[in-house]
Amino acid sequence: MNVSARAVTACGVLFVFMVASLDNAFAFEKFTEYRIAGDQIKEITKGTVEIESPATILISFQDDTDALALESDQPIDDCFDTLNSLIGDDLRYAQIRVHETALTMNGVLITECAAISRR
């Protein structure tokens, strides 16, 4: 085997090793799911948007406990509208799922934001 053939073989082995390593690195995924009764929501606001920062939705509660901040690297307008439609609604709740290890710039992504009937 000449020198250039060995170099190509070594590069090929290195490439396979790197790809195999990437598969293992992304084997762990973390999701957090929230279920919030509509009648417990006091106010929905958008956080300030900064360059290269995720978009933020702030949910304030009727009992004045700490607000919940949800972040996403994708636009949040649809989720914001969905949550606003639930304020004070005792027949529906919000179901929100956040992917906290997403392959995005900041690693956060709202993957589900739905209004669900309690019945």
PDB file of C-alpha atoms in Angstrom:
ATOM      1  CA  MET A   1       0.000   0.000   0.000  1.00  0.00           C
ATOM      2  CA  ASN A   2       1.506   3.324  -0.999  1.00  0.00           C
ATOM      3  CA  VAL A   3       1.530   6.464   1.192  1.00  0.00           C
ATOM      4  CA  SER A   4      -1.477   8.167  -0.435  1.00  0.00           C
ATOM      5  CA  ALA A   5      -3.621   5.009  -0.141  1.00  0.00           C
ATOM      6  CA  ARG A   6      -2.786   4.785   3.580  1.00  0.00           C
ATOM      7  CA  ALA A   7      -3.715   8.457   4.039  1.00  0.00           C
ATOM      8  CA  VAL A   8      -7.064   7.930   2.307  1.00  0.00           C
ATOM      9  CA  THR A   9      -7.745   4.836   4.434  1.00  0.00           C
ATOM     10  CA  ALA A  10      -6.819   6.726   7.612  1.00  0.00           C
ATOM     11  CA  CYS A  11      -9.090   9.633   6.638  1.00  0.00           C
ATOM     12  CA  GLY A  12     -11.929   7.211   5.887  1.00  0.00           C
ATOM     13  CA  VAL A  13     -11.528   5.517   9.277  1.00  0.00           C
ATOM     14  CA  LEU A  14     -11.399   8.903  11.009  1.00  0.00           C
ATOM     15  CA  PHE A  15     -14.566  10.021   9.199  1.00  0.00           C
ATOM     16  CA  VAL A  16     -16.441   6.850  10.214  1.00  0.00           C
ATOM     17  CA  PHE A  17     -15.259   7.314  13.807  1.00  0.00           C
ATOM     18  CA  MET A  18     -16.445  10.940  13.834  1.00  0.00           C
ATOM     19  CA  VAL A  19     -19.875  10.022  12.438  1.00  0.00           C
ATOM     20  CA  ALA A  20     -20.212   7.165  14.951  1.00  0.00           C
ATOM     21  CA  SER A  21     -19.244   9.567  17.740  1.00  0.00           C
ATOM     22  CA  LEU A  22     -21.893  12.062  16.637  1.00  0.00           C
ATOM     23  CA  ASP A  23     -24.592   9.397  16.813  1.00  0.00           C
ATOM     24  CA  ASN A  24     -23.625   8.616  20.400  1.00  0.00           C
ATOM     25  CA  ALA A  25     -23.427  12.278  21.398  1.00  0.00           C
ATOM     26  CA  PHE A  26     -27.024  12.901  20.365  1.00  0.00           C
ATOM     27  CA  ALA A  27     -28.474   9.745  21.884  1.00  0.00           C
ATOM     28  CA  PHE A  28     -29.667  11.690  24.947  1.00  0.00           C
ATOM     29  CA  GLU A  29     -32.633  13.997  24.475  1.00  0.00           C
ATOM     30  CA  LYS A  30     -34.469  15.916  27.183  1.00  0.00           C
ATOM     31  CA  PHE A  31     -38.077  17.071  26.930  1.00  0.00           C
ATOM     32  CA  THR A  32     -40.089  18.942  29.528  1.00  0.00           C
ATOM     33  CA  GLU A  33     -43.874  18.919  29.306  1.00  0.00           C
ATOM     34  CA  TYR A  34     -46.168  21.430  30.965  1.00  0.00           C
ATOM     35  CA  ARG A  35     -49.936  21.182  31.472  1.00  0.00           C
ATOM     36  CA  ILE A  36     -51.417  24.434  32.676  1.00  0.00           C
ATOM     37  CA  ALA A  37     -55.122  24.970  33.361  1.00  0.00           C
ATOM     38  CA  GLY A  38     -56.465  27.943  31.420  1.00  0.00           C
ATOM     39  CA  ASP A  39     -58.186  29.377  34.488  1.00  0.00           C
ATOM     40  CA  GLN A  40     -54.820  29.478  36.279  1.00  0.00           C
ATOM     41  CA  ILE A  41     -53.210  31.695  33.633  1.00  0.00           C
ATOM     42  CA  LYS A  42     -53.205  35.381  34.524  1.00  0.00           C
ATOM     43  CA  GLU A  43     -51.133  36.889  31.713  1.00  0.00           C
ATOM     44  CA  ILE A  44     -48.983  35.904  28.738  1.00  0.00           C
ATOM     45  CA  THR A  45     -46.155  38.185  27.596  1.00  0.00           C
ATOM     46  CA  LYS A  46     -43.245  37.935  25.199  1.00  0.00           C
ATOM     47  CA  GLY A  47     -39.759  38.450  26.550  1.00  0.00           C
ATOM     48  CA  THR A  48     -37.374  40.921  25.001  1.00  0.00           C
ATOM     49  CA  VAL A  49     -35.622  39.569  21.928  1.00  0.00           C
ATOM     50  CA  GLU A  50     -31.861  39.873  21.805  1.00  0.00           C
ATOM     51  CA  ILE A  51     -29.536  38.929  18.969  1.00  0.00           C
ATOM     52  CA  GLU A  52     -28.850  35.169  18.927  1.00  0.00           C
ATOM     53  CA  SER A  53     -31.032  34.595  21.994  1.00  0.00           C
ATOM     54  CA  PRO A  54     -34.098  32.353  22.002  1.00  0.00           C
ATOM     55  CA  ALA A  55     -37.585  33.853  21.899  1.00  0.00           C
ATOM     56  CA  THR A  56     -39.284  33.818  25.307  1.00  0.00           C
ATOM     57  CA  ILE A  57     -42.883  33.495  26.493  1.00  0.00           C
ATOM     58  CA  LEU A  58     -43.608  34.450  30.100  1.00  0.00           C
ATOM     59  CA  ILE A  59     -46.670  32.918  31.762  1.00  0.00           C
ATOM     60  CA  SER A  60     -47.970  34.619  34.919  1.00  0.00           C
ATOM     61  CA  PHE A  61     -50.340  32.733  37.211  1.00  0.00           C
ATOM     62  CA  GLN A  62     -53.499  33.761  39.083  1.00  0.00           C
ATOM     63  CA  ASP A  63     -51.996  32.866  42.473  1.00  0.00           C
ATOM     64  CA  ASP A  64     -48.997  35.170  41.817  1.00  0.00           C
ATOM     65  CA  THR A  65     -46.444  32.369  42.070  1.00  0.00           C
ATOM     66  CA  ASP A  66     -43.268  32.793  40.032  1.00  0.00           C
ATOM     67  CA  ALA A  67     -43.842  33.245  36.312  1.00  0.00           C
ATOM     68  CA  LEU A  68     -42.836  30.439  33.975  1.00  0.00           C
ATOM     69  CA  ALA A  69     -40.419  31.351  31.167  1.00  0.00           C
ATOM     70  CA  LEU A  70     -40.481  29.187  28.038  1.00  0.00           C
ATOM     71  CA  GLU A  71     -37.739  29.594  25.430  1.00  0.00           C
ATOM     72  CA  SER A  72     -37.565  28.518  21.806  1.00  0.00           C
ATOM     73  CA  ASP A  73     -35.179  29.012  18.904  1.00  0.00           C
ATOM     74  CA  GLN A  74     -38.126  29.026  16.494  1.00  0.00           C
ATOM     75  CA  PRO A  75     -40.838  31.692  16.237  1.00  0.00           C
ATOM     76  CA  ILE A  76     -43.304  31.623  19.131  1.00  0.00           C
ATOM     77  CA  ASP A  77     -46.198  33.640  17.680  1.00  0.00           C
ATOM     78  CA  ASP A  78     -48.563  30.659  17.235  1.00  0.00           C
ATOM     79  CA  CYS A  79     -47.876  29.405  20.755  1.00  0.00           C
ATOM     80  CA  PHE A  80     -48.320  32.927  22.132  1.00  0.00           C
ATOM     81  CA  ASP A  81     -51.737  33.190  20.421  1.00  0.00           C
ATOM     82  CA  THR A  82     -52.773  29.739  21.661  1.00  0.00           C
ATOM     83  CA  LEU A  83     -51.855  30.580  25.254  1.00  0.00           C
ATOM     84  CA  ASN A  84     -53.610  33.953  25.076  1.00  0.00           C
ATOM     85  CA  SER A  85     -56.811  32.205  23.981  1.00  0.00           C
ATOM     86  CA  LEU A  86     -56.701  30.094  27.163  1.00  0.00           C
ATOM     87  CA  ILE A  87     -56.558  32.898  29.740  1.00  0.00           C
ATOM     88  CA  GLY A  88     -59.381  32.333  32.237  1.00  0.00           C
ATOM     89  CA  ASP A  89     -60.788  29.306  30.355  1.00  0.00           C
ATOM     90  CA  ASP A  90     -61.880  26.682  32.876  1.00  0.00           C
ATOM     91  CA  LEU A  91     -62.727  24.130  30.165  1.00  0.00           C
ATOM     92  CA  ARG A  92     -59.284  23.864  28.523  1.00  0.00           C
ATOM     93  CA  TYR A  93     -55.635  23.569  29.468  1.00  0.00           C
ATOM     94  CA  ALA A  94     -52.346  24.272  27.715  1.00  0.00           C
ATOM     95  CA  GLN A  95     -50.095  21.378  26.834  1.00  0.00           C
ATOM     96  CA  ILE A  96     -46.582  22.569  26.053  1.00  0.00           C
ATOM     97  CA  ARG A  97     -43.550  20.423  25.268  1.00  0.00           C
ATOM     98  CA  VAL A  98     -40.051  21.913  25.199  1.00  0.00           C
ATOM     99  CA  HIS A  99     -37.109  20.048  23.671  1.00  0.00           C
ATOM    100  CA  GLU A 100     -34.221  21.130  25.888  1.00  0.00           C
ATOM    101  CA  THR A 101     -31.435  19.399  23.954  1.00  0.00           C
ATOM    102  CA  ALA A 102     -32.519  20.375  20.437  1.00  0.00           C
ATOM    103  CA  LEU A 103     -29.948  20.676  17.679  1.00  0.00           C
ATOM    104  CA  THR A 104     -30.519  24.422  17.385  1.00  0.00           C
ATOM    105  CA  MET A 105     -28.391  27.441  18.166  1.00  0.00           C
ATOM    106  CA  ASN A 106     -29.417  27.642  21.835  1.00  0.00           C
ATOM    107  CA  GLY A 107     -30.617  24.051  22.226  1.00  0.00           C
ATOM    108  CA  VAL A 108     -34.244  24.878  23.109  1.00  0.00           C
ATOM    109  CA  LEU A 109     -37.329  24.362  20.995  1.00  0.00           C
ATOM    110  CA  ILE A 110     -41.054  24.422  21.753  1.00  0.00           C
ATOM    111  CA  THR A 111     -42.215  21.333  19.878  1.00  0.00           C
ATOM    112  CA  GLU A 112     -45.844  21.354  21.038  1.00  0.00           C
ATOM    113  CA  CYS A 113     -48.162  24.099  22.210  1.00  0.00           C
ATOM    114  CA  ALA A 114     -51.822  23.117  22.176  1.00  0.00           C
ATOM    115  CA  ALA A 115     -55.130  23.965  23.812  1.00  0.00           C
ATOM    116  CA  ILE A 116     -56.701  20.734  25.087  1.00  0.00           C
ATOM    117  CA  SER A 117     -60.273  20.263  26.274  1.00  0.00           C
ATOM    118  CA  ARG A 118     -60.670  19.019  29.840  1.00  0.00           C
ATOM    119  CA  ARG A 119     -63.677  16.936  28.843  1.00  0.00           C
TER     120      ARG A 119
END
